[in-house]
Coordinates of C-alpha atoms in Angstrom, one line a residue:
M3 CA -4.6 9.3 -12.0
I4 CA -0.8 9.9 -12.0
I5 CA -0.1 6.5 -11.2
E6 CA -1.4 5.6 -14.7
S7 CA 1.4 7.7 -16.2
I8 CA 4.2 6.0 -14.2
K9 CA 5.7 3.1 -16.3
S10 CA 9.3 3.4 -14.7
P11 CA 11.2 5.3 -12.2
A12 CA 12.1 7.8 -14.9
D13 CA 8.5 9.0 -14.7
V14 CA 8.6 9.8 -11.2
K15 CA 11.4 12.2 -11.7
R16 CA 9.3 14.5 -13.8
L17 CA 6.8 15.2 -11.1
T18 CA 6.6 18.1 -9.2
T19 CA 6.5 17.9 -5.1
A20 CA 2.6 18.4 -5.4
E21 CA 2.3 15.7 -7.9
M22 CA 4.3 13.2 -5.7
K23 CA 2.2 14.0 -2.7
E24 CA -1.0 13.4 -4.8
L25 CA 0.8 10.3 -6.2
A26 CA 1.3 8.9 -2.4
V27 CA -2.4 9.2 -1.9
E28 CA -3.2 7.3 -5.0
I29 CA -0.8 4.4 -4.1
R30 CA -2.2 4.2 -0.6
T31 CA -5.7 4.1 -2.0
L32 CA -5.0 1.2 -4.5
L33 CA -3.0 -0.6 -1.8
I34 CA -5.9 -0.5 0.5
E35 CA -8.4 -1.7 -2.1
K36 CA -6.1 -4.5 -3.3
L37 CA -5.5 -5.7 0.2
S38 CA -9.0 -5.4 1.2
R39 CA -9.9 -7.9 -1.7
H40 CA -6.8 -9.9 -1.8
G41 CA -4.9 -9.8 1.4
G42 CA -1.3 -9.0 2.0
H43 CA 1.3 -7.1 4.0
C44 CA -0.6 -3.7 5.0
G45 CA 1.3 -1.8 7.7
P46 CA 4.7 -2.1 6.2
N47 CA 3.6 -0.9 2.8
L48 CA 1.5 1.8 3.9
G49 CA 4.3 3.2 5.8
M50 CA 6.8 3.3 3.2
V51 CA 4.9 5.1 0.3
E52 CA 6.6 8.5 0.6
A53 CA 10.2 6.8 1.2
T54 CA 9.9 4.7 -1.9
I55 CA 8.6 7.7 -4.1
A56 CA 11.6 9.9 -2.7
I57 CA 14.2 7.0 -3.3
H58 CA 13.0 6.6 -7.0
Y59 CA 13.1 10.4 -7.4
V60 CA 16.6 10.8 -6.1
F61 CA 18.3 7.6 -7.5
N62 CA 18.4 5.9 -10.8
S63 CA 17.1 2.3 -10.5
P64 CA 18.2 -0.3 -11.8
E65 CA 21.8 1.4 -12.3
D66 CA 21.3 2.5 -8.7
K67 CA 20.4 -0.9 -6.9
I68 CA 17.6 -1.0 -4.2
V69 CA 17.6 -4.1 -1.9
F70 CA 14.6 -4.4 0.3
D71 CA 14.7 -6.5 3.4
V72 CA 12.2 -9.2 3.7
S73 CA 10.6 -7.1 0.8
H74 CA 7.2 -7.1 2.6
Q75 CA 7.2 -3.4 2.0
S76 CA 8.1 -3.5 -1.7
Y77 CA 4.6 -3.0 -3.0
P78 CA 4.9 0.7 -3.7
H79 CA 8.4 0.0 -5.3
K80 CA 6.4 -2.4 -7.7
M81 CA 3.8 0.1 -8.6
L82 CA 6.4 2.7 -9.6
T83 CA 8.6 0.2 -11.8
G84 CA 5.9 -0.9 -14.2
R85 CA 4.0 -3.2 -12.3
A86 CA 1.1 -0.8 -11.3
E87 CA -1.6 -2.9 -13.1
A88 CA -1.2 -5.6 -10.6
F89 CA -2.5 -3.2 -7.9
M90 CA -5.1 -1.3 -10.1
K91 CA -7.0 -4.4 -11.7
A92 CA -8.4 -7.2 -9.9
E93 CA -7.7 -9.5 -12.6
C94 CA -3.9 -8.7 -12.5
Y95 CA -3.6 -9.0 -8.6
D96 CA -1.7 -12.3 -8.9
D97 CA 0.4 -11.1 -11.6
V98 CA 3.4 -10.0 -9.2
S99 CA 4.6 -11.9 -6.0
G100 CA 4.1 -10.4 -2.6
Y101 CA 8.0 -10.2 -2.3
S102 CA 10.8 -8.9 -4.4
E103 CA 11.1 -11.1 -7.7
P104 CA 13.9 -10.5 -10.3
S105 CA 11.8 -12.4 -12.9
E106 CA 9.2 -9.7 -12.6
S107 CA 11.4 -6.7 -13.3
E108 CA 15.1 -5.6 -13.6
H109 CA 14.5 -3.3 -10.7
D110 CA 14.3 -6.3 -8.3
H111 CA 17.7 -8.1 -7.7
F112 CA 16.9 -10.7 -5.4
V113 CA 14.1 -13.1 -4.4
I114 CA 13.7 -12.0 -0.8
G115 CA 11.2 -13.3 1.8
H116 CA 13.2 -13.9 4.9
T117 CA 14.5 -11.1 7.2
S118 CA 17.6 -9.2 8.1
T119 CA 19.4 -9.8 4.8
S120 CA 19.3 -6.8 2.9
V121 CA 22.4 -5.3 4.4
S122 CA 24.4 -8.3 3.4
L123 CA 23.1 -8.8 0.0
A124 CA 23.6 -5.1 -0.9
G125 CA 26.9 -5.2 0.8
G126 CA 27.7 -8.1 -1.8
L127 CA 26.5 -5.8 -4.6
A128 CA 28.4 -3.1 -3.5
K129 CA 31.6 -5.1 -3.1
G130 CA 31.0 -6.8 -6.6
R131 CA 30.7 -3.4 -8.0
D132 CA 33.9 -2.4 -6.7
L133 CA 35.8 -5.5 -7.8
T134 CA 34.6 -5.1 -11.4
G135 CA 34.8 -1.5 -11.7
G136 CA 31.3 -0.8 -11.9
K137 CA 29.5 2.4 -10.8
G138 CA 26.2 3.5 -9.1
N139 CA 24.7 3.5 -5.7
V140 CA 23.6 0.6 -3.7
I141 CA 20.7 1.1 -1.2
A142 CA 19.7 -1.3 1.4
V143 CA 16.2 -0.7 2.8
I144 CA 15.7 -2.4 6.3
G145 CA 13.1 -2.2 8.9
D146 CA 14.0 -1.4 12.6
G147 CA 12.4 -4.9 13.6
S148 CA 15.0 -6.6 11.2
L149 CA 17.7 -5.2 12.9
S150 CA 17.4 -7.6 15.8
G151 CA 18.5 -10.4 13.3
G152 CA 22.0 -11.5 13.7
E153 CA 22.6 -11.4 9.9
A154 CA 21.6 -7.7 10.0
L155 CA 24.2 -6.7 12.7
E156 CA 26.7 -9.0 10.9
G157 CA 26.1 -7.0 7.7
L158 CA 26.3 -3.5 9.4
D159 CA 29.5 -4.7 11.3
W160 CA 31.1 -5.5 8.0
A161 CA 29.9 -2.5 6.2
A162 CA 32.0 -0.1 7.8
E163 CA 34.9 -1.7 6.1
L164 CA 33.6 -1.3 2.7
D165 CA 35.0 2.1 2.2
S166 CA 32.9 3.0 -0.7
N167 CA 29.4 3.7 -1.6
M168 CA 26.6 2.0 0.3
I169 CA 23.5 3.5 1.7
I170 CA 21.5 1.8 4.4
V171 CA 17.8 3.1 4.9
V172 CA 16.7 2.2 8.2
N173 CA 12.9 2.4 8.2
D174 CA 12.1 3.0 12.0
N175 CA 8.5 2.4 12.6
Q176 CA 9.0 1.3 16.2
M177 CA 7.6 -2.0 15.2
S178 CA 8.5 -5.5 14.2
I179 CA 5.6 -7.7 13.5
A180 CA 4.7 -7.1 17.1
E181 CA 6.4 -4.8 19.4
N182 CA 10.3 -4.6 19.3
H183 CA 12.3 -6.5 22.0
G184 CA 16.1 -5.9 22.7
G185 CA 18.5 -3.4 23.9
L186 CA 19.3 -1.8 20.6
Y187 CA 15.8 -0.2 20.5
R188 CA 16.6 2.0 23.4
N189 CA 19.3 3.4 21.1
L190 CA 16.9 4.0 18.5
E191 CA 14.4 5.6 20.8
E192 CA 17.3 7.9 22.1
L193 CA 18.3 8.8 18.4
R194 CA 14.6 9.6 17.7
N195 CA 14.1 11.8 20.7
S196 CA 17.4 13.6 20.3
G197 CA 16.9 14.3 16.5
G198 CA 19.8 12.0 15.9
N199 CA 22.2 13.8 18.1
C200 CA 22.6 11.5 21.1
N201 CA 26.1 10.7 22.4
N202 CA 25.3 6.8 22.0
N203 CA 24.8 6.0 18.5
L204 CA 24.7 2.2 17.4
F205 CA 25.6 3.0 13.7
R206 CA 28.5 5.5 14.4
A207 CA 29.8 3.0 16.9
M208 CA 30.3 0.6 14.0
G209 CA 31.9 3.1 12.0
L210 CA 29.1 4.1 9.7
D211 CA 28.1 7.8 8.6
Y212 CA 24.8 8.7 9.9
L213 CA 21.7 11.0 8.9
Y214 CA 18.5 11.2 10.7
V215 CA 15.1 12.0 9.2
D216 CA 12.4 12.8 11.9
K217 CA 9.7 13.3 9.4
G218 CA 10.0 9.9 7.6
N219 CA 6.5 10.2 5.9
D220 CA 7.5 13.7 4.3
I221 CA 8.5 13.8 0.7
D222 CA 10.3 16.9 0.7
A223 CA 12.5 15.9 3.8
L224 CA 13.4 12.5 2.4
I225 CA 14.3 13.9 -1.0
D226 CA 16.6 16.3 1.0
A227 CA 18.3 13.6 2.8
F228 CA 18.6 10.9 -0.2
S229 CA 20.0 13.9 -2.1
K230 CA 22.8 14.6 0.4
V231 CA 23.9 10.9 0.5
K232 CA 23.7 10.2 -3.1
D233 CA 26.9 9.2 -4.7
T234 CA 28.6 9.1 -1.2
N235 CA 32.0 7.4 -1.0
R236 CA 31.5 5.9 2.3
P237 CA 28.7 3.6 3.9
V238 CA 26.0 5.7 5.4
V239 CA 23.0 5.0 7.5
V240 CA 19.8 7.3 6.7
H241 CA 17.5 6.8 9.7
I242 CA 14.0 7.5 8.8
N243 CA 11.2 7.8 11.5
T244 CA 8.0 6.6 9.8
L245 CA 4.5 5.5 10.7
K246 CA 3.4 2.0 10.1
G247 CA 0.1 1.5 8.5
K248 CA -0.1 5.4 7.7
G249 CA -3.3 6.5 5.8
Y250 CA -5.5 3.6 7.2
L251 CA -6.7 4.4 10.5
P252 CA -7.2 0.9 11.7
A253 CA -3.8 0.0 10.7
E254 CA -2.4 2.9 12.4
T255 CA -4.2 2.2 15.6
D256 CA -3.5 -1.5 15.8
K257 CA 0.0 -2.0 14.1
E258 CA 0.4 -5.6 15.0
R259 CA -3.0 -6.9 13.8
W260 CA -2.3 -5.0 10.7
H261 CA 1.2 -6.2 9.9
W262 CA -0.5 -8.6 7.3
S263 CA -4.2 -9.2 6.8
A264 CA -6.5 -11.5 5.1
P265 CA -9.3 -9.7 3.0
F266 CA -11.0 -7.2 4.9
D267 CA -14.1 -4.6 4.9
I268 CA -12.4 -1.3 4.4
A269 CA -15.1 0.7 6.4
T270 CA -14.8 -1.4 9.4
G271 CA -11.6 -3.3 9.2
A272 CA -13.6 -6.4 9.9
L273 CA -12.3 -9.9 8.1
K274 CA -14.5 -11.0 5.2
H275 CA -13.9 -14.5 6.1
P276 CA -13.2 -15.0 9.7
F277 CA -11.8 -18.3 10.8
E278 CA -13.8 -19.4 14.0
A279 CA -12.7 -23.0 14.6
E280 CA -10.4 -23.9 17.1
T281 CA -6.9 -24.0 15.6
Y282 CA -3.6 -25.5 16.9
D283 CA -2.0 -22.1 17.5
E284 CA -4.9 -21.2 19.9
L285 CA -4.8 -24.4 21.6
T286 CA -1.2 -24.2 22.1
T287 CA -1.1 -20.9 24.0
T288 CA -4.1 -21.5 26.0
H289 CA -2.7 -24.7 27.1
L290 CA 0.7 -23.4 27.9
L291 CA -1.0 -20.5 29.8
Q292 CA -2.6 -23.1 32.1
L293 CA 0.5 -25.0 32.8
M294 CA 2.3 -21.8 33.5
K295 CA 0.1 -20.8 36.3
T296 CA 1.2 -23.8 38.3
D297 CA 4.8 -24.4 36.9
K298 CA 6.9 -21.0 37.0
S299 CA 9.9 -22.8 35.5
L300 CA 8.0 -23.0 32.2
C301 CA 8.7 -20.4 29.6
A302 CA 7.5 -19.7 26.0
I303 CA 9.9 -18.3 23.5
T304 CA 9.2 -16.6 20.1
A305 CA 11.5 -15.0 17.5
G306 CA 9.4 -12.1 16.6
T307 CA 6.4 -14.0 15.4
P308 CA 3.9 -14.3 18.4
G309 CA 0.9 -14.4 16.1
M310 CA 2.0 -17.6 14.4
W311 CA 1.1 -19.5 17.5
G312 CA -1.5 -17.6 19.2
W313 CA 0.4 -15.2 21.4
T314 CA -2.0 -12.4 21.5
P315 CA -1.1 -9.2 23.4
E316 CA -3.6 -10.3 26.0
R317 CA -2.0 -13.8 26.2
R318 CA 1.4 -12.2 26.5
K319 CA 0.5 -9.9 29.3
E320 CA -1.1 -12.9 31.2
A321 CA 2.1 -14.9 30.8
G322 CA 4.2 -12.1 31.9
R323 CA 8.0 -12.9 32.4
Q324 CA 7.3 -16.6 31.2
Y325 CA 6.7 -15.2 27.7
I326 CA 10.0 -14.3 26.0
D327 CA 10.4 -12.4 22.6
V328 CA 13.9 -12.5 21.4
G329 CA 13.4 -10.4 18.2
I330 CA 13.7 -11.8 14.9
A331 CA 16.7 -14.0 16.1
E332 CA 15.8 -17.6 15.6
E333 CA 19.3 -18.8 16.2
H334 CA 19.5 -16.9 19.7
A335 CA 16.3 -18.5 20.6
V336 CA 17.4 -22.2 20.1
A337 CA 20.7 -21.4 22.0
L338 CA 18.6 -19.5 24.7
A339 CA 16.3 -22.5 25.1
S340 CA 19.2 -25.1 25.4
G341 CA 20.6 -22.7 28.3
I342 CA 17.4 -22.6 30.0
A343 CA 16.9 -26.3 29.7
K344 CA 20.4 -26.8 31.2
A345 CA 19.6 -24.4 34.1
G346 CA 16.6 -26.5 34.9
G347 CA 14.1 -24.6 33.2
K348 CA 11.4 -25.7 30.8
A349 CA 11.6 -23.9 27.4
V350 CA 9.2 -24.3 24.6
F351 CA 10.2 -22.5 21.5
G352 CA 7.7 -22.0 18.7
V353 CA 9.1 -21.3 15.2
C354 CA 7.5 -21.7 11.7
S355 CA 8.8 -24.5 9.6
S356 CA 10.2 -22.0 6.9
F357 CA 12.1 -20.0 9.6
V358 CA 13.4 -23.2 11.3
Q359 CA 16.0 -23.4 8.4
R360 CA 17.7 -20.4 10.0
T361 CA 18.5 -22.5 13.1
Y362 CA 20.3 -25.6 11.8
D363 CA 23.6 -24.8 13.3
Q364 CA 22.1 -24.1 16.6
M365 CA 19.9 -27.1 16.7
S366 CA 23.0 -29.3 16.0
Q367 CA 25.6 -27.6 18.1
D368 CA 23.8 -25.8 20.9
L369 CA 20.9 -27.9 21.5
C370 CA 21.5 -31.5 20.4
I371 CA 25.3 -32.0 20.9
N372 CA 24.5 -30.9 24.5
D373 CA 21.4 -33.1 24.4
S374 CA 19.5 -30.2 26.3
P375 CA 15.8 -31.0 27.0
A376 CA 14.1 -28.2 25.5
T377 CA 10.9 -28.4 23.4
I378 CA 10.7 -27.0 19.8
L379 CA 7.3 -26.6 18.2
V380 CA 7.6 -26.5 14.4
L381 CA 4.7 -24.5 13.2
W382 CA 2.7 -24.4 9.9
A383 CA 4.6 -27.4 8.8
S384 CA 2.9 -28.6 5.7
L385 CA 2.9 -28.5 1.8
T386 CA -0.1 -26.3 1.7
T387 CA 0.1 -23.7 4.4
M388 CA 2.2 -21.3 2.6
T389 CA 2.8 -21.2 -1.3
D390 CA 5.3 -18.4 -1.8
V391 CA 8.6 -19.5 -2.6
T392 CA 10.5 -17.9 0.2
H393 CA 8.1 -19.2 2.9
L394 CA 7.7 -22.9 1.9
C395 CA 7.1 -25.3 4.9
H396 CA 8.3 -28.4 3.0
F397 CA 11.6 -29.2 4.4
D398 CA 11.8 -29.5 8.1
I399 CA 11.5 -33.3 8.2
P400 CA 14.7 -34.0 6.3
L401 CA 16.5 -30.9 8.3
L402 CA 15.4 -31.9 11.7
S403 CA 15.0 -35.7 11.6
N404 CA 18.5 -36.4 10.7
I405 CA 20.3 -34.6 13.7
P406 CA 21.3 -37.0 16.5
N407 CA 19.7 -37.0 19.9
L408 CA 16.6 -35.0 18.6
V409 CA 13.3 -36.7 19.0
Y410 CA 11.0 -35.6 16.4
L411 CA 7.4 -36.3 16.8
A412 CA 4.3 -36.0 14.4
P413 CA 0.8 -35.8 16.2
T414 CA -2.3 -36.6 14.4
S415 CA -5.0 -35.1 16.4
R416 CA -5.9 -32.4 19.2
E417 CA -5.4 -35.1 22.0
E418 CA -2.1 -36.6 20.7
Y419 CA -0.6 -33.4 20.3
L420 CA -1.4 -32.1 24.0
A421 CA -0.2 -35.4 25.1
M422 CA 3.2 -35.1 23.2
L423 CA 3.4 -31.3 24.3
D424 CA 2.9 -32.4 28.1
W425 CA 5.4 -35.3 27.7
S426 CA 8.1 -33.2 25.9
I427 CA 8.0 -30.6 28.7
G428 CA 8.7 -33.0 31.4
Y429 CA 11.1 -35.3 29.4
K430 CA 14.8 -35.0 30.5
E431 CA 16.7 -37.3 28.3
H432 CA 16.8 -35.5 24.9
P433 CA 15.5 -32.4 23.1
V434 CA 12.2 -32.8 21.5
A435 CA 10.7 -31.3 18.5
I436 CA 7.0 -31.4 17.6
R437 CA 5.4 -31.0 14.0
V438 CA 2.4 -29.1 15.1
P439 CA -0.6 -30.3 13.0
V440 CA -2.2 -27.5 10.8
G441 CA -5.7 -26.5 10.3
V442 CA -8.6 -27.3 12.7
A443 CA -7.8 -29.0 15.8
M444 CA -9.2 -32.4 15.2
P445 CA -10.4 -34.9 17.9
A446 CA -8.4 -38.4 17.8
G447 CA -11.5 -40.5 18.0
R448 CA -9.2 -43.1 19.9
N449 CA -7.3 -43.1 23.1
V450 CA -3.8 -41.8 23.0
T451 CA -0.9 -42.6 25.1
A452 CA 0.5 -40.0 27.4
D453 CA 4.2 -41.5 27.6
Y454 CA 6.4 -41.5 24.5
S455 CA 9.7 -42.4 26.4
A456 CA 9.8 -45.8 24.7
L457 CA 11.3 -44.1 21.6
N458 CA 10.6 -45.1 18.0
R459 CA 7.6 -47.2 18.7
Y460 CA 4.9 -46.7 16.2
E461 CA 1.1 -47.2 16.7
V462 CA -1.0 -49.8 14.7
V463 CA -4.3 -48.2 14.4
R464 CA -5.9 -50.8 12.4
Q465 CA -4.6 -54.4 11.8
G466 CA -4.8 -55.9 8.3
K467 CA -2.5 -57.5 5.7
D468 CA -1.0 -57.3 2.5
V469 CA -1.0 -53.7 2.4
A470 CA 0.4 -51.4 5.3
I471 CA -0.2 -47.6 5.3
L472 CA 2.2 -45.4 7.3
G473 CA 0.4 -41.9 7.5
L474 CA 2.7 -39.5 9.2
G475 CA 1.3 -36.6 11.2
N476 CA -1.1 -34.3 8.9
F477 CA -1.3 -37.3 6.5
F478 CA -2.7 -39.9 8.8
A479 CA -6.2 -38.8 7.8
L480 CA -5.3 -39.3 4.2
G481 CA -4.0 -42.7 5.2
E482 CA -7.4 -43.3 6.8
R483 CA -9.2 -42.3 3.4
V484 CA -6.8 -44.5 1.5
C485 CA -7.5 -47.6 3.8
G486 CA -11.4 -47.0 3.3
M487 CA -10.9 -47.2 -0.5
L488 CA -8.8 -50.1 -0.4
E489 CA -11.8 -51.7 1.8
E490 CA -14.2 -51.0 -1.0
R491 CA -11.9 -53.1 -3.3
G492 CA -11.6 -55.8 -1.0
I493 CA -8.4 -55.2 0.8
N494 CA -8.1 -55.0 4.5
A495 CA -5.1 -52.7 4.9
T496 CA -3.0 -52.1 8.1
L497 CA -3.0 -48.3 9.3
V498 CA 0.0 -47.3 11.3
N499 CA 0.5 -43.9 12.9
P500 CA 4.2 -43.6 13.2
R501 CA 4.4 -40.9 15.6
Y502 CA 8.1 -40.5 15.5
I503 CA 9.6 -38.9 12.5
S504 CA 13.4 -39.3 13.6
G505 CA 13.6 -43.0 14.2
V506 CA 12.4 -46.4 12.7
D507 CA 10.3 -48.8 14.6
T508 CA 12.5 -51.8 13.3
Q509 CA 10.6 -54.5 15.2
L510 CA 7.2 -53.3 13.9
L511 CA 8.6 -53.1 10.4
D512 CA 10.0 -56.4 10.4
S513 CA 6.7 -58.0 11.9
L514 CA 4.8 -56.4 8.9
A515 CA 6.9 -58.2 6.5
T516 CA 5.5 -61.4 7.6
D517 CA 2.0 -60.8 6.0
H518 CA 2.6 -57.7 4.0
S519 CA 4.0 -57.4 0.4
L520 CA 3.7 -53.5 0.1
V521 CA 4.2 -50.7 2.6
V522 CA 3.1 -47.3 1.8
T523 CA 4.5 -44.1 3.4
L524 CA 2.7 -40.7 3.3
E525 CA 4.4 -37.6 4.5
D526 CA 3.2 -34.1 4.4
G527 CA 6.6 -32.7 3.2
V528 CA 9.4 -33.1 0.6
L529 CA 10.4 -36.9 0.0
D530 CA 14.2 -36.4 -0.6
G531 CA 16.0 -37.2 2.9
G532 CA 12.4 -37.7 4.4
F533 CA 10.5 -40.2 6.4
G534 CA 9.6 -42.6 3.6
E535 CA 13.2 -43.1 2.6
K536 CA 14.1 -44.2 6.0
I537 CA 11.3 -46.8 5.7
A538 CA 12.2 -48.0 2.1
R539 CA 15.9 -48.3 3.1
H540 CA 15.0 -50.5 6.0
Y541 CA 13.2 -52.9 3.6
G542 CA 15.8 -52.4 0.9
A543 CA 16.8 -56.1 0.0
S544 CA 13.7 -57.7 1.3
P545 CA 10.7 -58.8 -0.7
V546 CA 8.5 -55.9 0.8
K547 CA 7.9 -53.4 -1.8
T548 CA 7.5 -49.7 -0.7
L549 CA 5.8 -46.6 -2.2
C550 CA 6.8 -43.3 -0.8
Y551 CA 4.5 -40.4 -1.2
G552 CA 5.3 -36.9 -0.5
A553 CA 6.5 -33.7 -2.6
K554 CA 9.3 -33.8 -4.9
K555 CA 12.3 -31.6 -4.3
E556 CA 11.7 -28.1 -5.8
F557 CA 11.2 -24.3 -5.0
A558 CA 7.5 -24.2 -5.9
D559 CA 6.1 -20.8 -6.1
R560 CA 2.4 -19.4 -5.7
F561 CA 0.8 -22.8 -6.5
S562 CA -2.7 -24.1 -6.0
P563 CA -2.5 -26.4 -3.1
K564 CA -5.1 -28.6 -4.8
E565 CA -3.0 -28.9 -8.1
F566 CA 0.1 -29.2 -6.2
L567 CA -1.1 -32.1 -4.3
A568 CA -2.4 -33.6 -7.3
A569 CA 0.9 -33.0 -9.2
N570 CA 2.5 -35.1 -6.6
R571 CA -0.1 -37.7 -6.5
L572 CA -1.0 -36.9 -2.7
V573 CA -4.8 -37.6 -3.5
D574 CA -6.4 -40.6 -1.8
S575 CA -7.8 -41.9 -5.1
M576 CA -4.5 -41.6 -7.0
I577 CA -2.7 -43.4 -4.1
T578 CA -5.4 -46.1 -4.1
E579 CA -5.0 -46.6 -7.9
D580 CA -1.1 -46.8 -7.5
I581 CA -1.6 -49.4 -4.9
M582 CA -3.9 -51.4 -7.0
N583 CA -1.6 -51.4 -9.8
T584 CA 1.3 -52.3 -7.8
L585 CA -0.5 -55.2 -6.3

């Protein structure tokens, strides 16, 4: 195979056009094979094969610096920069990250996993080059879906003032994760339909030079275009029209489903290990759809990630105008929700814990200072849902629970979650965030309250003495197991469901101090600035000891969830051992 001879981009430059086309076939074959066994981003990588080959044929990486937006389309780039074995041999599949990773190669310049960043990062590289008297091209690769993010537009707006070399490759496959939303996509369509020659041109309006490539999966056309802009002394956009999922019919046909996939059967496209139990994402959308039928003031907002909470194309169609996709623009989504709430509407914004980090200013300024009664659903929030360093869902508790006016709730079960969701939609006093449980939707096994208006009142699920376990949200079940183990050792522990992440039940904590010498907190997130520290601070100078369990503050990457939990002593037997030793 030709790919076996590619150890660096220099080897690509020795190929004929015919050999490069054969190389493209080999790359796609290897991608599909690995993805079918290992899972990963399918459509973005399959659509960028020819463009990546052409970039490395024309430019001279790493002297010419390439920055991939999100970098979920960087697999072909990795294969051409000395990392092909990670796509050829099953035993090497985990040798590389699914994202850009400088520790792997000098051809990667940033760790990148969030969207809309490449133009700004590349702009910084270009400006730094100019300030230090450096040379070389700087190339930002960004998908059309990522253009809806504010940072991408900020970067484009600034790039026009650079007045030196910067090349922005816009990979236009007419998709984000799902379909694109927003007015700028009308202009992209105009540009495609006119061969790049329509009067309205977003990029020219921003002061950028512009070149259109209609055949974005044609190596000859791409090489010709990239050769024209190489060594340019002005910022230029090269707009390429590509096919997402190219080379694998299921991915070409259903682009949303194949943006990312778990392991699948190549012949049929069927998942090898389908998950059939009811999950909280499906529970959320089906419940909201039922409410929408009788309440036309209710709407659901997503920021380009509908699949993260069950908004399938069929459900989006059913919701109609009550479903809003703002594109990859979490900041806008929060401010929009605040405005809808102020106007009397009922807004529910679902956002991944890893992406809620992008909204801190809007959460504070636009939502909470104004006390707008919108609902924020924090999705996939757990230490073990995602293990790539760019997508960790560890930090939402300290981030959100310390903003004034925000009520942050942590349900422990199916029934409690739905009760909190219903209550939050009707609550008018403050904005409410809910840390949506992860995994299978589990029944409560006990009655749950429907009213959470008496803020910061914890629930005592089991009354004991000496030791109190506060199991927050996802870790309530862990608390139950610890209580069971303590009971086997003759200790009747109290079990508390805190429910409120953002507040302290001082009355309950003071009452515990009368017959408990140890209070233990369990939270499915990072410890620093988290829930446990609030409890420990309350008991500060008192005789009551506290043990706080969560994860240490770090950027962990590609870890085994089981090993990660053990390393942080988040295992029932370890916690029980610590309690016994403390007593």
